[in-house]
């Protein structure tokens, strides 16, 4: 921008100002790379620069406050959370940099006999920032509607030009009302996440009274050399955690891990780094497995209780009913936790990776068992979904969680033929993406996110 302004002066353009330079830079960047508009860094850079250009002369404290107010809507829109210390640090960082960091760097470079002292000052500043980062001051706000974000930005800019008390009150009220709207939803939902070749399902009651996550998805781990291991985010962080944070959920009340397979529990450690987990439920016997114990060591679990459960020992499990297993096992497919959930007229059955033989055992134990929505076992494998089981349950909709072009051929043609013979429709996450079923005062709605369409109640 400075270069453009100087160039215009050399060319004799006297009416050129900083705002013209800012506009030209934005337009050129958008022409070169239109996708830059979706980058949080670019959004903040352009918006805050604009604020500094149009703002009247402000003190450091007022400037810090306005910088925070203007950046907050974009931060909430992109990250869904905000650290309460941000505003204080923004105000303090300028004097800290001017009076401590910059002098220490300059003096330490020029005067070798002052280097130990300057190094101690810089180290103290660095440690101070690290300690502040560890303080539990982060607030999960959720994702505000886009129209509200635009309203906040416009109101903040108006407040900058015309500071009035009623504008401040209006701004604070809309933040408070939006926070309540996100954290106290009037709908309950069951969400089948698209985590590739794996399973992960969320049950969230209205008002966020209870949040239950059934499995976390994950990839099958193969032995690799150290140089082959890449540090990347898992679907537990990019899909599940991001969705929860966008809904204002920072804590999972119940994490149910149906069995030991990596495609069901592999993302559990990485998810725990982002979302607090209050309780974990596993099939009895799985707690003894070295693979599960290793994942527990990798996870961030603060005061988290782990409950090995069977049908006769599941009193601590809320919101859902445990139907299987009946005895302790080793966390295999045959020991999968099977859960039943009911909301108004809609019931849900979650099968884990239960095999055909145990499906029939389940029918013998619960002869009147039915479900409106059935998530079939083992990703639609032919080892699950016995025709007799499907015929007895009589679901109105089947959900199959499987990855696109997966190596296992899921869902198997035999399973699809069973569903076709029973005239039961199904939804496949590989085709539909994340699938959500919402229930509110008006009924139940099915939403396919890949097509961004909502259908009327499938119960009608």
C-alpha positions as MATLAB code, in Angstrom:
seq = 'XXXXXXXXXXXXXXXXXXXXXXXXXXXXXXXXXXXXXXXXXXXXXXXXXXXXXXXXXXXXXXXXXXXXXXXXXXXXXXXXXXXXXXXXXXXXXXXXXXXXXXXXXXXXXXXXXXXXXXXXXXXXXXXXXXXXXXXXXXXXXXXXXXXXXXXXXXXXXXXXXXXXXXXXXXXXXXXXXXXXXXXXXXXXXXXXXXXXXXXXXXXXXXXXXXXXXXXXXXXXXXXXXXXXXXXXXXXXXXXXXXXXXXXXXXXXXXXXXXXXXXXXXXXXXXXXXXXXXXXXXXXXXXXXXXXXXXXXXXXXXXXXXXXXXXXXXXXXXXXXXXXXXXXXXXXXXXXXXXXXXXXXXXXXXXXXXXXXXXXXXXXXXXXXXXXXXXXXXXXXXXXXXXXXXXXXXXXXXXXXXXXXXXXXXXXXXXXXXXXXXXXXXXXXXXXXXXXXXXXXXXXXXXXXXXXXXXXXXXXX';
ca = [
       0.000    0.000    0.000;
       2.843    2.401    0.808;
       4.489    1.527   -2.521;
       1.246    2.248   -4.410;
       0.772    5.577   -2.616;
       4.351    6.663   -3.438;
       3.946    5.545   -7.040;
       0.788    7.614   -7.434;
       2.554   10.671   -6.041;
       5.358   10.224   -8.589;
       2.748    9.972  -11.331;
       1.200   13.221  -10.151;
      -2.105   11.788   -8.909;
      -2.800   14.219   -6.073;
      -6.261   12.957   -5.113;
      -4.962    9.466   -4.316;
      -5.279    8.452   -0.655;
      -4.677    5.425    1.576;
      -8.237    4.158    1.137;
      -7.724    4.035   -2.643;
      -4.536    2.017   -2.101;
      -6.355   -0.403    0.199;
      -9.159   -0.880   -2.338;
      -6.704   -1.509   -5.171;
      -4.748   -4.094   -3.145;
      -7.949   -5.961   -2.249;
      -9.207   -5.957   -5.859;
      -5.888   -7.189   -7.272;
      -5.640   -9.979   -4.685;
      -9.216  -11.072   -5.426;
      -8.490  -11.150   -9.163;
      -5.313  -13.186   -8.674;
      -6.768  -15.544   -6.052;
     -10.538  -15.258   -5.457;
     -10.381  -17.983   -2.775;
      -8.406  -15.634   -0.512;
     -11.727  -14.180    0.634;
     -12.346  -17.409    2.590;
      -9.053  -17.178    4.503;
      -9.373  -15.935    8.081;
      -5.923  -14.363    7.906;
      -6.824  -12.375    4.801;
     -10.194  -11.344    6.205;
      -8.625  -10.030    9.401;
      -5.744   -8.311    7.577;
      -7.965   -6.398    5.179;
     -10.689   -5.566    7.688;
      -8.392   -4.390   10.481;
      -6.310   -2.362    8.038;
      -9.503   -0.698    6.826;
     -10.458    0.093   10.410;
      -7.115    1.750   11.096;
      -7.469    3.816    7.915;
     -10.959    5.131    8.627;
     -10.713    5.357   12.418;
     -10.128    8.671   14.155;
      -7.034    9.020   16.303;
      -7.445    6.629   19.232;
      -5.441    5.780   22.322;
      -3.707    2.394   22.450;
      -6.402    1.032   24.780;
      -9.317    2.158   22.590;
      -7.550    0.939   19.470;
      -7.066   -2.489   21.081;
     -10.744   -2.659   22.064;
     -11.954   -1.783   18.567;
      -9.518   -4.218   16.940;
     -10.966   -6.992   19.097;
     -14.578   -5.991   18.472;
     -14.032   -5.981   14.726;
     -12.102   -9.258   14.586;
     -14.396  -11.149   16.983;
     -17.262  -11.847   14.502;
     -14.844  -13.328   11.952;
     -13.029  -15.395   14.586;
     -16.331  -16.822   15.850;
     -17.467  -17.525   12.284;
     -14.272  -19.441   11.482;
     -13.165  -21.045   14.778;
     -16.369  -20.997   16.909;
     -14.485  -20.023   20.090;
     -12.759  -17.056   21.701;
     -10.191  -16.621   24.426;
     -11.202  -14.111   27.090;
      -7.582  -12.973   27.400;
      -7.430  -11.901   23.756;
      -8.589   -8.342   24.376;
      -6.250   -7.824   27.335;
      -3.278   -9.219   25.403;
      -4.081   -7.094   22.356;
      -4.000   -3.974   24.536;
      -0.862   -5.034   26.418;
       1.129   -6.442   23.493;
       2.019   -2.985   22.101;
       3.678   -1.660   25.302;
       5.245   -5.079   25.980;
       6.743   -5.102   22.502;
       7.864   -1.452   22.690;
       9.322   -1.532   26.198;
      10.550   -5.114   26.607;
      10.847   -7.239   23.477;
      12.207   -4.709   20.960;
      14.766   -3.103   23.358;
      15.972   -6.556   24.458;
      16.513   -7.663   20.856;
      18.344   -4.447   19.897;
      20.506   -4.223   23.040;
      21.268   -7.945   22.990;
      22.447   -7.672   19.390;
      24.574   -4.551   19.888;
      25.974   -5.102   23.406;
      27.344   -8.588   23.979;
      27.719   -8.011   27.730;
      23.941   -7.391   27.971;
      22.998  -10.558   26.075;
      22.437  -12.771   29.164;
      20.089  -10.200   30.704;
      18.242   -9.590   27.412;
      17.913  -13.318   26.847;
      16.350  -13.726   30.297;
      13.838  -10.954   29.529;
      12.843  -12.565   26.224;
      12.603  -15.999   27.852;
      10.401  -14.583   30.618;
       8.093  -12.993   28.018;
       7.884  -16.253   26.090;
       7.120  -18.290   29.218;
       4.516  -15.742   30.252;
       2.681  -16.101   26.940;
       2.843  -19.911   27.203;
       1.389  -19.846   30.724;
      -1.400  -17.491   29.643;
      -2.227  -19.827   26.760;
      -2.695  -22.715   29.206;
      -5.195  -20.846   31.352;
      -8.763  -22.183   30.915;
     -10.058  -18.902   29.537;
     -11.399  -20.164   26.197;
     -15.135  -19.843   25.609;
     -16.871  -22.099   23.081;
     -19.352  -19.717   21.466;
     -20.519  -21.674   18.417;
     -21.007  -20.582   14.827;
     -23.224  -17.505   14.500;
     -25.439  -17.093   11.404;
     -23.767  -15.205    8.559;
     -26.346  -12.430    8.660;
     -25.534  -11.858   12.350;
     -21.797  -11.728   11.561;
     -22.427   -9.049    8.923;
     -24.631   -7.146   11.381;
     -21.890   -7.196   14.046;
     -19.270   -5.958   11.577;
     -21.496   -3.142   10.339;
     -22.516   -2.114   13.845;
     -18.890   -2.085   15.035;
     -17.808    0.120   12.121;
     -20.742    2.432   12.841;
     -19.732    2.516   16.506;
     -16.209    3.444   15.451;
     -17.448    6.454   13.479;
     -20.313    7.426   15.825;
     -19.659    6.095   19.350;
     -23.012    5.975   21.111;
     -24.121    4.142   24.238;
     -27.205    2.606   22.629;
     -25.061    1.066   19.881;
     -22.881   -0.582   22.538;
     -25.987   -1.953   24.299;
     -27.367   -3.257   20.997;
     -24.056   -4.974   20.213;
     -23.850   -6.649   23.630;
     -27.500   -7.762   23.486;
     -27.098   -9.415   20.084;
     -23.977  -11.266   21.263;
     -25.853  -12.520   24.327;
     -28.972  -13.554   22.406;
     -26.917  -15.326   19.726;
     -24.962  -17.200   22.403;
     -28.213  -18.380   24.016;
     -29.704  -19.353   20.651;
     -26.703  -21.566   19.866;
     -26.306  -23.108   23.324;
     -30.007  -23.718   23.981;
     -31.259  -25.281   20.721;
     -34.949  -26.148   20.455;
     -34.226  -29.233   18.342;
     -32.842  -32.665   19.163;
     -30.692  -34.369   16.571;
     -29.033  -37.619   15.592;
     -26.043  -37.044   13.299;
     -24.310  -39.762   11.291;
     -20.898  -38.271   10.488;
     -19.111  -38.869    7.220;
     -15.733  -40.031    8.532;
     -14.787  -42.222    5.596;
     -14.523  -45.942    6.248;
     -15.561  -45.740    9.881;
     -18.387  -45.014   12.295;
     -19.271  -41.947   14.342;
     -22.757  -40.933   15.465;
     -23.878  -38.017   17.623;
     -27.016  -37.857   19.771;
     -27.736  -34.354   21.047;
     -30.853  -33.501   23.060;
     -32.525  -30.106   22.849;
     -31.029  -27.420   25.097;
     -27.810  -29.513   24.925;
     -28.963  -31.403   28.015;
     -27.031  -34.551   27.101;
     -24.454  -35.038   24.352;
     -23.576  -38.627   23.445;
     -21.054  -39.642   20.790;
     -21.074  -43.251   19.591;
     -17.628  -44.089   18.165;
     -15.176  -41.622   16.657;
     -14.160  -43.099   13.327;
     -10.503  -43.636   12.483;
      -8.144  -45.220   10.004;
      -6.651  -48.683   10.156;
      -3.059  -48.209   11.298;
      -0.272  -49.923    9.377;
       3.321  -50.165   10.560;
       5.385  -47.317    9.100;
       8.914  -46.022    9.331;
       9.357  -42.767   11.240;
       9.986  -40.807    8.035;
       6.690  -42.099    6.598;
       4.589  -40.801    9.490;
       2.868  -37.513    8.670;
       1.442  -35.174   11.248;
      -2.043  -34.292   10.055;
      -5.419  -33.657   11.605;
      -7.832  -36.567   11.869;
     -11.522  -36.657   10.966;
     -12.119  -36.573   14.709;
     -10.754  -33.017   14.724;
     -11.780  -31.723   11.292;
     -15.263  -33.283   11.163;
     -16.555  -34.257   14.611;
     -14.868  -31.622   16.798;
     -15.563  -28.812   14.326;
     -19.238  -29.741   14.148;
     -19.547  -29.888   17.934;
     -17.780  -26.552   18.399;
     -19.978  -24.945   15.744;
     -22.990  -26.001   17.820;
     -21.503  -24.513   20.985;
     -20.588  -27.928   22.406;
     -17.223  -28.110   24.142;
     -17.884  -31.245   26.195;
     -19.088  -34.746   25.363;
     -21.093  -36.126   28.267;
     -20.859  -39.733   27.078;
     -18.404  -41.227   24.602;
     -19.479  -44.764   23.718;
     -16.791  -46.874   22.023;
     -18.633  -49.911   20.678;
     -15.560  -52.149   20.231;
     -11.805  -52.105   19.642;
     -11.509  -51.658   15.853;
      -9.515  -48.620   14.696;
     -12.244  -47.460   12.316;
     -14.483  -46.997   15.363;
     -12.074  -45.748   18.058;
      -8.973  -44.531   16.183;
      -9.876  -40.834   16.373;
     -10.620  -40.946   20.094;
      -7.191  -39.606   21.263;
      -7.102  -36.717   18.757;
     -10.721  -35.777   19.488;
      -9.936  -35.585   23.203;
      -7.279  -32.937   22.474;
     -10.024  -30.560   21.303;
     -13.205  -31.623   23.104;
     -13.526  -32.441   26.820;
     -14.816  -35.959   27.460;
     -16.684  -36.527   30.702;
     -17.319  -40.293   30.581;
     -16.274  -43.172   28.325;
     -18.233  -46.420   27.982;
     -16.656  -49.548   26.503;
     -17.640  -53.233   26.344;
     -16.437  -55.007   29.491;
     -13.078  -56.657   28.860;
     -11.868  -54.092   26.335;
     -10.174  -52.098   29.107;
      -7.557  -54.874   29.363;
      -6.432  -54.614   25.730;
      -2.971  -53.042   25.169;
      -4.298  -51.215   22.081;
      -7.013  -49.466   24.100;
      -4.635  -48.704   26.975;
      -2.247  -47.119   24.464;
      -4.994  -44.867   23.131;
      -5.911  -43.824   26.666;
      -2.292  -42.774   27.255;
      -2.313  -40.704   24.051;
      -5.592  -38.982   24.942;
      -6.092  -35.896   27.072;
      -8.396  -37.141   29.815;
      -8.852  -34.902   32.826;
     -11.073  -36.503   35.468;
     -12.646  -38.686   32.762;
     -14.291  -41.858   34.031;
     -14.033  -45.053   31.976;
     -16.888  -47.531   32.464;
     -16.627  -51.129   31.177;
     -20.284  -52.155   30.739;
     -22.564  -55.088   30.011;
     -26.363  -55.237   29.880;
     -26.537  -56.038   33.587;
     -24.014  -53.373   34.562;
     -24.841  -50.135   32.727;
     -26.689  -48.024   35.301;
     -24.407  -45.024   34.694;
     -25.295  -44.889   30.979;
     -27.954  -42.224   30.326;
     -30.022  -41.145   27.325;
     -29.595  -44.476   25.503;
     -30.428  -48.072   26.435;
     -27.762  -50.780   26.239;
     -28.953  -54.032   24.598;
     -25.659  -55.913   24.127;
     -23.254  -57.494   25.246;
     -24.558  -59.717   28.036;
     -21.141  -60.845   29.297;
     -17.584  -59.517   29.324;
     -15.474  -60.222   26.248;
     -12.425  -58.882   24.431;
     -13.842  -55.908   22.581;
     -14.279  -57.778   19.283;
     -17.087  -57.351   16.743;
     -19.083  -60.035   18.542;
     -18.852  -57.986   21.755;
     -20.062  -54.733   20.167;
     -22.145  -52.390   22.275;
     -25.646  -52.188   20.777;
     -27.651  -49.096   21.735;
     -31.312  -48.122   21.415;
     -32.534  -44.537   21.588;
     -36.088  -43.237   21.485;
     -37.332  -39.706   20.869;
     -41.060  -39.104   20.566;
     -42.294  -41.375   17.757;
     -38.828  -42.118   16.357;
     -36.550  -44.874   17.682;
     -32.948  -45.526   16.672;
     -30.856  -48.695   16.817;
     -27.048  -48.601   16.621;
     -25.439  -51.976   15.897;
     -21.688  -51.355   16.052;
     -20.084  -54.256   14.133;
     -22.313  -56.977   15.583;
     -22.336  -60.186   13.532;
     -25.351  -62.132   12.226;
     -25.283  -64.816   14.920;
     -25.492  -62.252   17.703;
     -28.206  -60.340   15.837;
     -30.377  -63.435   16.212;
     -29.374  -63.728   19.884;
     -30.521  -60.126   20.276;
     -33.907  -60.983   18.748;
     -34.312  -63.938   21.095;
     -33.551  -61.700   24.082;
     -35.790  -58.828   22.902;
     -38.606  -60.358   20.798;
     -40.488  -57.042   20.567;
     -37.478  -54.987   19.476;
     -38.182  -52.514   16.658;
     -36.575  -49.337   15.356;
     -37.621  -46.543   13.047;
     -34.025  -45.891   11.984;
     -31.425  -48.663   11.922;
     -27.708  -48.121   11.492;
     -26.724  -51.523   10.171;
     -23.747  -53.368   11.590;
     -20.247  -53.538   10.129;
     -20.709  -50.834    7.462;
     -23.118  -52.992    5.461;
     -20.876  -56.065    5.390;
     -22.437  -59.427    4.529;
     -21.357  -60.658    7.981;
     -24.156  -58.519    9.459;
     -27.784  -57.653    8.618;
     -29.333  -61.116    8.664;
     -32.615  -61.073    6.645;
     -34.516  -62.434    9.659;
     -33.142  -59.635   11.835;
     -33.994  -56.936    9.282;
     -37.470  -58.399    8.786;
     -38.165  -58.414   12.515;
     -36.825  -54.920   13.259;
     -38.781  -53.451   10.304;
     -36.945  -50.116   10.089;
     -38.386  -47.335    7.964;
     -34.886  -46.120    7.136;
     -31.431  -47.714    7.181;
     -28.166  -45.792    7.573;
     -24.928  -47.297    6.240;
     -21.647  -45.670    7.259;
     -18.886  -46.497    4.781;
     -16.153  -44.741    2.823;
     -16.101  -44.114   -0.899;
     -14.306  -46.819   -2.920;
     -13.263  -48.592    0.291;
     -11.064  -51.673    0.018;
     -13.636  -53.916    1.718;
     -16.427  -53.447   -0.814;
     -18.848  -52.070    1.781;
     -21.788  -52.075    1.602;
     -21.902  -55.645    0.282;
     -24.386  -56.484   -2.519;
     -25.880  -59.188   -0.275;
     -26.820  -56.570    2.331;
     -28.269  -54.230   -0.285;
     -30.284  -57.132   -1.712;
     -31.647  -57.877    1.774;
     -32.807  -54.275    2.131;
     -34.307  -54.258   -1.367;
     -36.204  -57.497   -0.697;
     -37.686  -55.940    2.455;
     -38.451  -52.704    0.543;
     -36.423  -50.622    3.028;
     -34.779  -47.374    1.822;
     -31.218  -46.637    2.888;
     -28.818  -43.704    3.063;
     -25.086  -44.213    2.527;
     -22.614  -41.689    3.957;
     -20.252  -42.332    1.030;
     -22.929  -40.893   -1.268;
     -24.812  -38.474    0.974;
     -22.078  -37.164    3.246;
     -23.127  -36.345    6.797;
     -26.716  -37.377    7.488;
     -28.742  -35.606   10.157;
     -32.176  -36.340   11.587;
     -33.697  -33.402   13.484;
     -36.720  -33.477   15.768;
     -38.542  -30.367   16.964;
     -42.078  -29.278   17.846;
     -43.198  -29.699   14.228;
     -41.892  -33.214   13.565;
     -38.832  -35.053   12.290;
     -36.714  -33.971    9.326;
     -33.991  -35.804    7.418;
     -31.113  -33.716    6.033;
     -28.531  -34.927    3.499;
     -25.580  -32.550    3.690;
     -23.941  -33.536    0.398;
     -27.077  -32.413   -1.419;
     -27.966  -29.726    1.166;
     -31.600  -30.810    1.085;
     -34.091  -31.338    3.849;
     -37.059  -33.654    3.442;
     -40.305  -33.702    5.318;
     -40.827  -36.256    8.031;
     -40.141  -39.771    6.755;
     -42.711  -40.961    9.291;
     -45.550  -39.408    7.274;
];
